[in-house]
XYZ file of C-alpha atoms in Angstrom:
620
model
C 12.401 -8.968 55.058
C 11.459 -11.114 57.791
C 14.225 -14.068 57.758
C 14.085 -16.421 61.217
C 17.637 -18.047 62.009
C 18.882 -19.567 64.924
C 20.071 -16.599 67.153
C 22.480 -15.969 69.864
C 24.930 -13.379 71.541
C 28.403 -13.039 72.376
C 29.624 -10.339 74.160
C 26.509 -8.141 73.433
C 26.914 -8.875 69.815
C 24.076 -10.570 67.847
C 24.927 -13.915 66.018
C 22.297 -15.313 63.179
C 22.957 -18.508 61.792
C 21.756 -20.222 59.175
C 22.491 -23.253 57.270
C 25.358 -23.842 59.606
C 27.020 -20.346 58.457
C 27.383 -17.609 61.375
C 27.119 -14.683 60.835
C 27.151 -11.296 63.004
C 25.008 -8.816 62.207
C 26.080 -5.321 62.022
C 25.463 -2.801 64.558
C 23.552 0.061 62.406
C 20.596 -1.052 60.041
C 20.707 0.469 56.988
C 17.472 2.796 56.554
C 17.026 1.612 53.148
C 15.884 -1.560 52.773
C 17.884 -3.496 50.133
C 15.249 -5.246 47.244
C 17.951 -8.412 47.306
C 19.600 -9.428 50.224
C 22.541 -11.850 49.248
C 23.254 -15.465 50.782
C 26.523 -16.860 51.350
C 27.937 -20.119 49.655
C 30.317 -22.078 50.930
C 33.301 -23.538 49.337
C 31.117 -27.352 50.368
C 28.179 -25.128 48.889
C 29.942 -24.252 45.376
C 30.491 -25.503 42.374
C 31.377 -25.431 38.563
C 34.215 -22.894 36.812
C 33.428 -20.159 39.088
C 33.902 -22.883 42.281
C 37.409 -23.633 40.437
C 38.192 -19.945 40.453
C 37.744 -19.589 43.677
C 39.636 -22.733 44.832
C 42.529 -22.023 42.576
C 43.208 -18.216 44.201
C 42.923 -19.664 47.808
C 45.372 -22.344 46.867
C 47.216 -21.455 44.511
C 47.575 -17.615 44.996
C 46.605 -16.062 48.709
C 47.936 -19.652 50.295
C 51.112 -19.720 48.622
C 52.213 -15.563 48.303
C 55.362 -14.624 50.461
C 53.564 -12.678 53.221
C 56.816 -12.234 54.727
C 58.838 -10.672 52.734
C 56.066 -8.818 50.337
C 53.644 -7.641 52.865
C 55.242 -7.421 56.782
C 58.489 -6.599 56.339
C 58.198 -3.025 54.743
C 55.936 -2.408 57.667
C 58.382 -3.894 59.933
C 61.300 -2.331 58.343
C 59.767 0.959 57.233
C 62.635 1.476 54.424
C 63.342 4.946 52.965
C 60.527 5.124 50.156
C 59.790 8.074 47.792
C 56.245 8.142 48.659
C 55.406 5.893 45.747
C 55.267 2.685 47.345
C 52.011 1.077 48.045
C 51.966 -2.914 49.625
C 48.157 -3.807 49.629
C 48.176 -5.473 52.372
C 44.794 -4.604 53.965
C 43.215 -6.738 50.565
C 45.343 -9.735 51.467
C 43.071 -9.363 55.033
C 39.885 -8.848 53.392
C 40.270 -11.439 50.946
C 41.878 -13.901 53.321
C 39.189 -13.006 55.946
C 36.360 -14.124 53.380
C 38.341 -17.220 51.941
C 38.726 -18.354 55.861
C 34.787 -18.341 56.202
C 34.523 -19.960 52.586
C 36.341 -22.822 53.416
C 35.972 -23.286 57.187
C 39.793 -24.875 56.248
C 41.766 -24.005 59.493
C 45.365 -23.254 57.891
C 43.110 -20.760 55.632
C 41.672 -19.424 58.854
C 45.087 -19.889 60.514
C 47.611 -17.931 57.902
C 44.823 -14.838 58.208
C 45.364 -14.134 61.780
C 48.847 -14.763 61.675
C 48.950 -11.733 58.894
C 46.762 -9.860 61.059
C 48.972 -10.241 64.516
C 51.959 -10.037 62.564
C 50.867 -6.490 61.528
C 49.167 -5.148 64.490
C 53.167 -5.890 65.978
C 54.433 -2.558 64.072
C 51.859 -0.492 65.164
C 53.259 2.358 66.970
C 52.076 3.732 70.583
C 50.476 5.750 69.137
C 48.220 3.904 66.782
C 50.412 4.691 63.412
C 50.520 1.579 60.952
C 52.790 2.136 58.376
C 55.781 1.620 55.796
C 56.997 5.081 56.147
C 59.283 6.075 58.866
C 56.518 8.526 61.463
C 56.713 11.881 61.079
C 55.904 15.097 63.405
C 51.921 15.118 63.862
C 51.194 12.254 61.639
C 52.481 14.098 58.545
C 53.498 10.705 56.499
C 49.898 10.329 55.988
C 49.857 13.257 53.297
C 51.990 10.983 51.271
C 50.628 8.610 49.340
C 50.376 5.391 49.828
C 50.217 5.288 53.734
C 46.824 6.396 53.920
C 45.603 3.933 51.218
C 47.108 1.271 53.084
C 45.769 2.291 56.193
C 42.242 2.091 54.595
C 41.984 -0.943 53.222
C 43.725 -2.576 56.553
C 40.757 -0.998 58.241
C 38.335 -2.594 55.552
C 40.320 -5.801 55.699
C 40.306 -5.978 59.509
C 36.430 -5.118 59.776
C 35.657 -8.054 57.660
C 37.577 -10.171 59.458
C 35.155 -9.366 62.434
C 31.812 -9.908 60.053
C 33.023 -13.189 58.447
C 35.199 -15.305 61.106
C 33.660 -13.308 64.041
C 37.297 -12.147 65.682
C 36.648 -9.047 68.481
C 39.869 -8.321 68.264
C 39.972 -7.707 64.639
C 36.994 -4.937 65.161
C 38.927 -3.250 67.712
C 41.879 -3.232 66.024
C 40.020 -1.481 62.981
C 38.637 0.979 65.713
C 42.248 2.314 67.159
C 43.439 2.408 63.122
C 40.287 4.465 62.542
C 40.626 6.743 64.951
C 44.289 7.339 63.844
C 42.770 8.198 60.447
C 40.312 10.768 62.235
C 43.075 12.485 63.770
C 45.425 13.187 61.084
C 43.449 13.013 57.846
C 41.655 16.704 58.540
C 44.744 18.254 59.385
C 46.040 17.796 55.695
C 45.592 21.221 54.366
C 45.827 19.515 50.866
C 43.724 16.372 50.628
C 44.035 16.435 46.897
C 47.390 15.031 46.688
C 47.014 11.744 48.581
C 44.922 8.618 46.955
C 42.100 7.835 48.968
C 40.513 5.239 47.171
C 39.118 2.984 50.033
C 38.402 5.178 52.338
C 35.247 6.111 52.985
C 33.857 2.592 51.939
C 36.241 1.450 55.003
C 34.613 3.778 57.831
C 31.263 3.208 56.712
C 31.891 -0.215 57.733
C 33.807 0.743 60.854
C 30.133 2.566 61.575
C 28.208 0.085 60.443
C 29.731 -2.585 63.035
C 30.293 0.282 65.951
C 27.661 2.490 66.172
C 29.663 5.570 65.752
C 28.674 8.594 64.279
C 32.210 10.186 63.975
C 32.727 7.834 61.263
C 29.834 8.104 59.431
C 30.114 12.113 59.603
C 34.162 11.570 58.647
C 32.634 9.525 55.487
C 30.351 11.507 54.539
C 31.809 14.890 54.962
C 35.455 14.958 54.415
C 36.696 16.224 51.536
C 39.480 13.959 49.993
C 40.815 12.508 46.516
C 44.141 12.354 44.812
C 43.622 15.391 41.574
C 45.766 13.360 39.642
C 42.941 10.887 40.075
C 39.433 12.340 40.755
C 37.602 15.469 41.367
C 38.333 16.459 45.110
C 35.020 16.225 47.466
C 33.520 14.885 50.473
C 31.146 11.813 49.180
C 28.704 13.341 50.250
C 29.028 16.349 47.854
C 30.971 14.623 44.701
C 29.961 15.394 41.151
C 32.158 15.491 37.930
C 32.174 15.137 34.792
C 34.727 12.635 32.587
C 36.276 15.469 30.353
C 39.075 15.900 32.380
C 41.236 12.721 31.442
C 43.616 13.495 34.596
C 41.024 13.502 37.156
C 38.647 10.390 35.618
C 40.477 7.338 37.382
C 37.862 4.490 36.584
C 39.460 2.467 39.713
C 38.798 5.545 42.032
C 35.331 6.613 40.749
C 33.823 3.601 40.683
C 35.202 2.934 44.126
C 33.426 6.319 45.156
C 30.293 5.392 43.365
C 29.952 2.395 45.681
C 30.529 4.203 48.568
C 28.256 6.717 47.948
C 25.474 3.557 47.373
C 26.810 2.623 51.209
C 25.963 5.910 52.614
C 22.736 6.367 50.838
C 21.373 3.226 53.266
C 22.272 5.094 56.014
C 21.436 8.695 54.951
C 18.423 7.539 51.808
C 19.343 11.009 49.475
C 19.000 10.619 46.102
C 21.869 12.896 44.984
C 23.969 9.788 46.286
C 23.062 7.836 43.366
C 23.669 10.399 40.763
C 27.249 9.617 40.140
C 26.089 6.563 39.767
C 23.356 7.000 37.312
C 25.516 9.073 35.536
C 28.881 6.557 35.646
C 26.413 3.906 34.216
C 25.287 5.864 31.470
C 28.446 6.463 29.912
C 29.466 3.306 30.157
C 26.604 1.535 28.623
C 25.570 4.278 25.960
C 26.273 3.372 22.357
C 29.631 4.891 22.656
C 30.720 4.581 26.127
C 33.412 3.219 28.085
C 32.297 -0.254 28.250
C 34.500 -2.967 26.590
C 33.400 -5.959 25.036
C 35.285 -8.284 27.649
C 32.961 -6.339 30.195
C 35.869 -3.971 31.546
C 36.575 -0.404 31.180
C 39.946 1.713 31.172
C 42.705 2.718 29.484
C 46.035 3.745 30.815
C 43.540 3.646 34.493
C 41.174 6.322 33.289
C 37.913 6.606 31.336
C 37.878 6.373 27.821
C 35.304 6.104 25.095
C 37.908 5.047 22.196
C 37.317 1.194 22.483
C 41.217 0.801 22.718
C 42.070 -2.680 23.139
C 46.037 -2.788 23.341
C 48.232 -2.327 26.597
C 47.178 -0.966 29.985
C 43.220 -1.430 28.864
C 40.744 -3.409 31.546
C 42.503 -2.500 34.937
C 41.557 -5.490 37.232
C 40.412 -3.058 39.846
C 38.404 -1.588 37.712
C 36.908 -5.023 36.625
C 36.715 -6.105 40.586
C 34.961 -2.437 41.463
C 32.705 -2.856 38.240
C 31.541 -5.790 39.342
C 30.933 -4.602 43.049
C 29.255 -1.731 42.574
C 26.849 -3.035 40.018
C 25.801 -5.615 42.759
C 25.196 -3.231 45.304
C 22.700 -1.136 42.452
C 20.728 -4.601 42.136
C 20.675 -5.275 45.306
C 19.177 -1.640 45.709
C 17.114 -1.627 42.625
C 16.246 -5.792 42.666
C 16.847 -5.686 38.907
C 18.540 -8.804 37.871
C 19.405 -7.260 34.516
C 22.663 -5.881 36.308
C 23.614 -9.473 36.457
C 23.717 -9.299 32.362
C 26.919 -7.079 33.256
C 27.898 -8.892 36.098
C 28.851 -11.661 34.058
C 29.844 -10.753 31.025
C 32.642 -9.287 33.381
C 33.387 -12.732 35.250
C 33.759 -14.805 32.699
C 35.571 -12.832 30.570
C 37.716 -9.772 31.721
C 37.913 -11.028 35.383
C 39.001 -14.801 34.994
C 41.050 -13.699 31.998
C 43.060 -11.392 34.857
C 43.918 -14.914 36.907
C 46.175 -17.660 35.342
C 44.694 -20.710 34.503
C 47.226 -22.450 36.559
C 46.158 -20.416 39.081
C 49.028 -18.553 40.762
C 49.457 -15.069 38.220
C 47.496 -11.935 38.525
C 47.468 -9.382 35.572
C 47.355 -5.794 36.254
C 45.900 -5.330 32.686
C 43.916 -7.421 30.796
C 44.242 -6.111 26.838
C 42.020 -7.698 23.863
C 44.441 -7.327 21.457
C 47.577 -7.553 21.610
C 49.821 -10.017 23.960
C 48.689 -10.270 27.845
C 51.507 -10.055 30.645
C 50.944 -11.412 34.149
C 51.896 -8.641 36.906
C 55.232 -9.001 38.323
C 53.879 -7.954 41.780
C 51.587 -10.022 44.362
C 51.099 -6.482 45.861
C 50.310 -2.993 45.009
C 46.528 -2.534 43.591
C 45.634 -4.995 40.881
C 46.533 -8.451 42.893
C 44.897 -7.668 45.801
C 41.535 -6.064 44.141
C 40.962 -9.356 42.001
C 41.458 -11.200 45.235
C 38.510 -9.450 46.930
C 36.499 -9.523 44.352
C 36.602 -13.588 43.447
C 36.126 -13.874 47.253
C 32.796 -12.195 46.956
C 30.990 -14.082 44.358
C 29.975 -16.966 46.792
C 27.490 -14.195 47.613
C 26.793 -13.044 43.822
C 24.730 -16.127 43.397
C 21.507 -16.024 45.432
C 19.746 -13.566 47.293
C 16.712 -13.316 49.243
C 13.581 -11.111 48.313
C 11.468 -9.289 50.329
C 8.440 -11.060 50.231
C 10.560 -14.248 51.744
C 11.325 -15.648 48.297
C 14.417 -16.148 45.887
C 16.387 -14.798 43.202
C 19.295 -16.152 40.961
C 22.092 -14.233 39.211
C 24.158 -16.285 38.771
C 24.512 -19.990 37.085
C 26.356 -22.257 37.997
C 26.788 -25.883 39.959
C 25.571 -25.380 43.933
C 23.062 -26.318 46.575
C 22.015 -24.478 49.298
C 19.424 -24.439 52.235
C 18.087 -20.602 52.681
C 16.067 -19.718 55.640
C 12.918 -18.121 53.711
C 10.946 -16.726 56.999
C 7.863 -17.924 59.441
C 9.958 -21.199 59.820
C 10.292 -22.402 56.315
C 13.628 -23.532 54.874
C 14.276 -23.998 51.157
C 16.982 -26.307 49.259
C 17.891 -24.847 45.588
C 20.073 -26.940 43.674
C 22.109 -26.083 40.272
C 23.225 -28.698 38.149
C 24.503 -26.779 35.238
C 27.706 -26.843 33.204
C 26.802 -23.242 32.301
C 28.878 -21.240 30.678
C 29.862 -24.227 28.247
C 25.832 -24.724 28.070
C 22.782 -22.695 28.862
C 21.099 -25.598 30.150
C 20.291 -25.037 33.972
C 18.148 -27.502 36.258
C 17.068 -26.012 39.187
C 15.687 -28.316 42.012
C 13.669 -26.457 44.634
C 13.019 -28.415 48.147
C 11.054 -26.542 51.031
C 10.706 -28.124 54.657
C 6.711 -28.304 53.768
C 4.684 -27.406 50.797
C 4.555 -23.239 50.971
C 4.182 -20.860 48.164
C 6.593 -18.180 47.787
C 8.864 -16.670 44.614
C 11.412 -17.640 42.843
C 12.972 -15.069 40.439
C 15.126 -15.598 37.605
C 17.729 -13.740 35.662
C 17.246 -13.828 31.863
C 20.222 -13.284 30.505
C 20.142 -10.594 27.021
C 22.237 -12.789 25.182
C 19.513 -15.091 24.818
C 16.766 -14.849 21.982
C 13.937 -16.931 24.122
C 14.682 -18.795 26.937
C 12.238 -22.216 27.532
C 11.365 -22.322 31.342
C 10.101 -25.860 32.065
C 8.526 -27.095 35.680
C 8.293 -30.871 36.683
C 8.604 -31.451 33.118
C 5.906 -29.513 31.716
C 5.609 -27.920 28.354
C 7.971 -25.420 28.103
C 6.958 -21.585 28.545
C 8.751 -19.518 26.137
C 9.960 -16.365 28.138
C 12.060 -13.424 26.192
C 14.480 -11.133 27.959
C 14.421 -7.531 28.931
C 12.772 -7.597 32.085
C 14.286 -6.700 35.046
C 13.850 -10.803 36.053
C 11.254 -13.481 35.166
C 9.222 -14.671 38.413
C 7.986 -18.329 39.552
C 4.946 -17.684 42.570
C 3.881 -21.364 42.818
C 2.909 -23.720 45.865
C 6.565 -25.225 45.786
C 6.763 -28.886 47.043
C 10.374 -31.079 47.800
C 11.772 -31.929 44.533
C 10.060 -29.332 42.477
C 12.360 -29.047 39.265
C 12.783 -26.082 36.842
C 14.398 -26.587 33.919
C 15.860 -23.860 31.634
C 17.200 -24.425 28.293
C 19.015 -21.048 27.113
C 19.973 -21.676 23.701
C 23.993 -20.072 22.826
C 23.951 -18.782 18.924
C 27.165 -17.377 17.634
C 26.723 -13.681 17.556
C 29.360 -10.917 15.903
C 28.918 -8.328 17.938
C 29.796 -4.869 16.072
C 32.827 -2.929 17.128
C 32.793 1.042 18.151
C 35.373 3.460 17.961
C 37.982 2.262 17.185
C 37.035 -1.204 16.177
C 34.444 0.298 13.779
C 33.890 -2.016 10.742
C 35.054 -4.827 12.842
C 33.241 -7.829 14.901
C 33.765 -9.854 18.003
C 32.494 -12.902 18.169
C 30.524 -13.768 21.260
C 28.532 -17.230 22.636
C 26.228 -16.841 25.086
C 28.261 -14.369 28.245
C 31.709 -15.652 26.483
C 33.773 -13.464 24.276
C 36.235 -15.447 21.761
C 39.679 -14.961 20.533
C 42.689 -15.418 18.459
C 45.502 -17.304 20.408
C 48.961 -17.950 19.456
C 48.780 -21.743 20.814
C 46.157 -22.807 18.315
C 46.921 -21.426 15.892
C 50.884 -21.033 15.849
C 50.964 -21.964 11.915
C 48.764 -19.192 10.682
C 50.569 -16.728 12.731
C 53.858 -17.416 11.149
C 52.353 -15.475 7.707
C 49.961 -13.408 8.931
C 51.662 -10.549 11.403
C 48.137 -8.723 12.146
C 45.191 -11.219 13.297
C 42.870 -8.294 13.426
C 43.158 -7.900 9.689
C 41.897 -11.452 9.125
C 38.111 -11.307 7.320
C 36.102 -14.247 9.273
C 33.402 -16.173 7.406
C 30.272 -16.087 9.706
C 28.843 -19.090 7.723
C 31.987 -21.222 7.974
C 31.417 -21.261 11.943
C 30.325 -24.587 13.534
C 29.251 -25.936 16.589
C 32.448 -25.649 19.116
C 34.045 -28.390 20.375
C 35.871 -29.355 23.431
C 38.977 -27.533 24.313
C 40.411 -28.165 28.013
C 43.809 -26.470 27.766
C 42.288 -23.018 29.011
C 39.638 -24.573 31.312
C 38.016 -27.537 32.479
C 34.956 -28.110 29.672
C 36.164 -25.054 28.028
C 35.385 -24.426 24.176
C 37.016 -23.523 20.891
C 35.726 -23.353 16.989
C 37.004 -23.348 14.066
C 36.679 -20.937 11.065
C 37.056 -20.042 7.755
C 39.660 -16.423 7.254
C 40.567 -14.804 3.949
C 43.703 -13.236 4.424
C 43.437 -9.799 2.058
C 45.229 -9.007 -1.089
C 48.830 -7.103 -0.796
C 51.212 -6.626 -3.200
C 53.857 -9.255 -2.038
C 50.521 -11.913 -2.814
C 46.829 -12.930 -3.911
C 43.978 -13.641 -1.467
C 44.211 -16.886 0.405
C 41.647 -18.444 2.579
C 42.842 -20.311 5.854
C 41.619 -22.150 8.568
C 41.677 -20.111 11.937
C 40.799 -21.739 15.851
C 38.944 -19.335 18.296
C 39.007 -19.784 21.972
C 37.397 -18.690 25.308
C 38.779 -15.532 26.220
C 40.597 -16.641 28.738
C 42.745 -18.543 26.946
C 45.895 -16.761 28.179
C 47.678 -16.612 24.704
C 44.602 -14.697 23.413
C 45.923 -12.119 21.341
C 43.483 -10.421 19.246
C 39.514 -10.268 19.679
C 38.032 -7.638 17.077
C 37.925 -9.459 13.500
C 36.318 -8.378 10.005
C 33.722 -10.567 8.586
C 32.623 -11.516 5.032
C 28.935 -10.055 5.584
C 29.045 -7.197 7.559
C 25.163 -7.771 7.555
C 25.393 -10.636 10.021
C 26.857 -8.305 12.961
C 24.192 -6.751 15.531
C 24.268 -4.071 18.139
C 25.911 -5.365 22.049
C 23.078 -6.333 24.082
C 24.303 -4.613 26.566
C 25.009 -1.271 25.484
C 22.879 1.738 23.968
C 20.635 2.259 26.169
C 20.267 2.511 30.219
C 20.749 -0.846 32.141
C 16.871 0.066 33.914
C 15.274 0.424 30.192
């Protein structure tokens, strides 16, 4: 796609800006051309709950973490470790690199490249970065976690070139790099050091330099812990799930990406069969997807639908959600989205305290919720990349110099659409307490081009309204539902997505069982509300729900701002110690952080239907 910016250089680098944003553009095009290409909000840009969520981790979380003591210092100090230790602190860069450019805020921007020249210090002459003591010929890096730490500081340094634009940063990712190169192919077993982040950190290194010894050292090098997943170059990886020990939902899903990176640079469509594949047993009637749009348990695949203890990994939920961006962005199916958010409101934002500063490493739906007693390791710093990339899970550019929209919620932003035309799209929304959605559309002059819309599943019929016009009734199941008009400033599209209740059926183990959904928000049982009940009933998930005793929800503010609960009629069942009693019963978002049970009986077993977003392939 044709896109005209303002343009400059700086030292031989080219710089596109647009709508005040710079950004740099890579040094290798991708030979694919993606169907979507996504634009960047800015924190002055972005709005609503998922505006919140990302001011709340910036503020709250990365601004307020003890970099000191949590991150530098085992670097610094290199302590005696058991090879079990892993600090994360190449996420901290990547996310802090991103919530710098978010927020143009310069003691963001500052703390960031303090963290960065604070760890280039311990470098060693000869390029080592590590918490481990060096060993002869670089041998510390066949112990896990050095190398994983080493990748994602590559990763994390390389964005902090794309997104604030620092030279230094790039070349400080190209001597770490070229450490990697050196002593990664002299392990004569790869297989017993986690590699999770690796190649999706030198295909960026190539992608900003130019050089093929990174791309061939992505492609081609054979790598992956056993304990985790099948050991292969990504270039060559294929498995199966059977194998519980080597099915790591964290790792393959971080592979799966990668292997969507390297197919724009080398377009083979054996790169995307992992993919297809990972997709398919996740969505299939009974696959690995949860309800709360996760997947994992105890870390690996599973098809059992537990929902108690280490279920919904948060780097699984962050690498979900990646991966099935960069597949829409490939494919320019907006039905990806569907997934998208059923993930981000639910699983992901149930990970992050509502107060703003806690991280869980798990994210159970039933059974109590702990917050991770770590702002390191995997988990913390995953979530943290992840909620720094949805500023660009919102809108994206087509290729025939038109928009789409994923995602809902409050924004404005001016696009550069191509041939000199700029648009203004505006959200006003309070979506996901409403499906109601007013989009105002204002080109620089009158011009006809596309604007594409994601229809979300959940919704029966969705009424698509222009300037006020009778309302065209538009169903889902398309890959995305497309406006080509002569747009003019002001141009207004309303759409009015109505939110039944739905009790969506349970699988597996929560056969005979229900969840109850609104619109992309799953709904719980928390102790707070309903403290009283609890004291006599021990189980939750044996209460029987009456679907016709629902009503509309109401208000609830103590999870989230314009957040929602309802209230129900339960039976409690028949024992022996006493008779059936009926009792009232409060369900909340999700997120409400005292959630403790999610999969419920009902009266009328009748009244539950299929998820709309499993049983059949997301492209169907």
């Amino acid at each position: 796609m044709k896109v005209e910016q303002a343009a400059g250089t700086a030292d031989g680098i080219k710089i596109v800006t647009t709508g005040g944003v710079s950004e740099f553009l890579p040094a290798v095009e991708s030979k694919v051309a993606d169907a979507l290409l996504p634009v960047r909000l800015t924190r002055a840009e972005l709005s609503g709950e998922i505006g919140r969520r990302i001011d709340d981790l910036i503020y709250k979380n990365y601004m307020v973490i003890d970099l000191e003591r949590n991150f530098l210092d085992p670097f610094r100090q290199r302590p005696p470790t058991d090879g079990r230790r892993y600090i994360g602190i190449g996420k901290v860069i990547d996310a802090g690199s991103r919530f710098a450019a978010y927020t143009n805020d310069p003691e963001v921007q500052k703390r960031t490249v303090w963290l960065i020249d604070e760890l280039m210090k311990t470098r060693d002459p000869d390029g080592y970065l590590g918490h481990m003591k060096a060993l002869p010929d670089g041998r510390q890096n066949y112990r896990n976690w050095i190398l994983h730490d080493q990748e994602y500081a590559i990763l994390g340094l390389v964005n902090h070139w794309r997104y604030c634009g620092d030279k230094r940063s790039l070349e400080y990712a190209r001597q770490l790099g070229d450490y990697v190169l050196k002593t990664v192919p002299k392990n004569e077993h790869p297989e017993e050091v986690c590699t999770a982040g690796l190649p999706e950190a030198v295909l960026a290194l190539y992608a900003e330099t130019g050089d093929r010894r990174y791309l061939r050292f992505a492609a081609d090098t054979r790598h992956g812990s056993k304990g985790e997943i099948a050991c292969s170059s990504l270039r060559d990886w294929e498995q199966t799930f059977e194998n519980r020990s080597q099915s790591h939902v964290y790792v393959m899903l971080a592979r799966c990406y990668s292997q969507t990176l390297l197919y724009r640079f080398e377009p083979d469509d054996r790169l995307l069969k992992m993919s297809r594949f990972m997709l398919g047993e996740l969505v299939k009637k009974d696959g690995g997807l949860l309800v709360i749009g996760s997947g994992s348990d105890g870390e690996h695949f599973a098809y059992t639908q537990n929902g108690k203890g280490a279920v919904s990994e948060s780097c699984v939920t962050a690498y979900l959600i990646r991966w099935l961006d960069s597949l829409m962005r490939l494919e320019g199916d907006l039905r990806y989205g569907d997934l998208m958010e059923r993930a981000v409101f639910n699983a992901l934002f149930a990970a992050q305290d509502p107060a703003g500063r806690n991280i869980r490493y798990f994210t159970p739906f039933d059974g109590p919720r702990v917050y991770f007693h770590l702002d390191g390791f995997c988990c913390p710093g995953n979530l943290r990349r992840i909620v720094s990339e949805l500023p660009e899970m919102i809108y994206y550019h087509t290729p025939d110099n038109g928009l789409a929209i994923n995602l809902f919620t409050p924004s404005e932003k001016t696009v550069a659409l191509g041939d000199g035309l700029q648009a203004t799209i505006r959200q006003e929304t309070d979506y996901p307490t409403s499906g109601h959605v007013k989009l105002t559309v204002s080109p620089s002059q009158e011009a006809e081009f596309p604007l594409r819309l994601r229809i979300p599943r959940w919704c029966p019929k969705v009424a698509v309204s222009i300037n006020g016009s009778l309302p065209q009734i538009v169903s889902p199941g398309g890959k995305y539902h497309e406006i080509r008009r002569k747009w003019k400033s002001g141009d207004a599209v309303t759409l009015d997505m109505p939110m039944p209740w739905r009790f969506v059926r349970g699988r597996k183990l929560q056969d005979g069982k229900a969840a109850l959904l609104r619109g992309p928000i799953v709904y719980c049982i928390g102790t707070a509300q309903n403290a009283e009940l609890l004291k006599t009933v021990i189980n939750p998930s044996d209460l029987i729900l009456d679907p016709a005793s629902l009503g509309e929800p109401v208000g609830d503010s103590s999870v989230r701002p314009q957040g929602l609960k309802v209230a129900a009629k339960a039976k409690i069942p028949a024992n022996k110690d006493q008779k059936e009693q009926t009792v009232d019963v409060v369900l909340t978002e999700f997120v409400d952080p005292n959630g403790i049970a999610t999969y419920f009986r009902i009266t009328d077993s009748s009244q539950a239907v299929e998820d709309e977003l499993v049983g059949k392939q997301q492209t169907q």
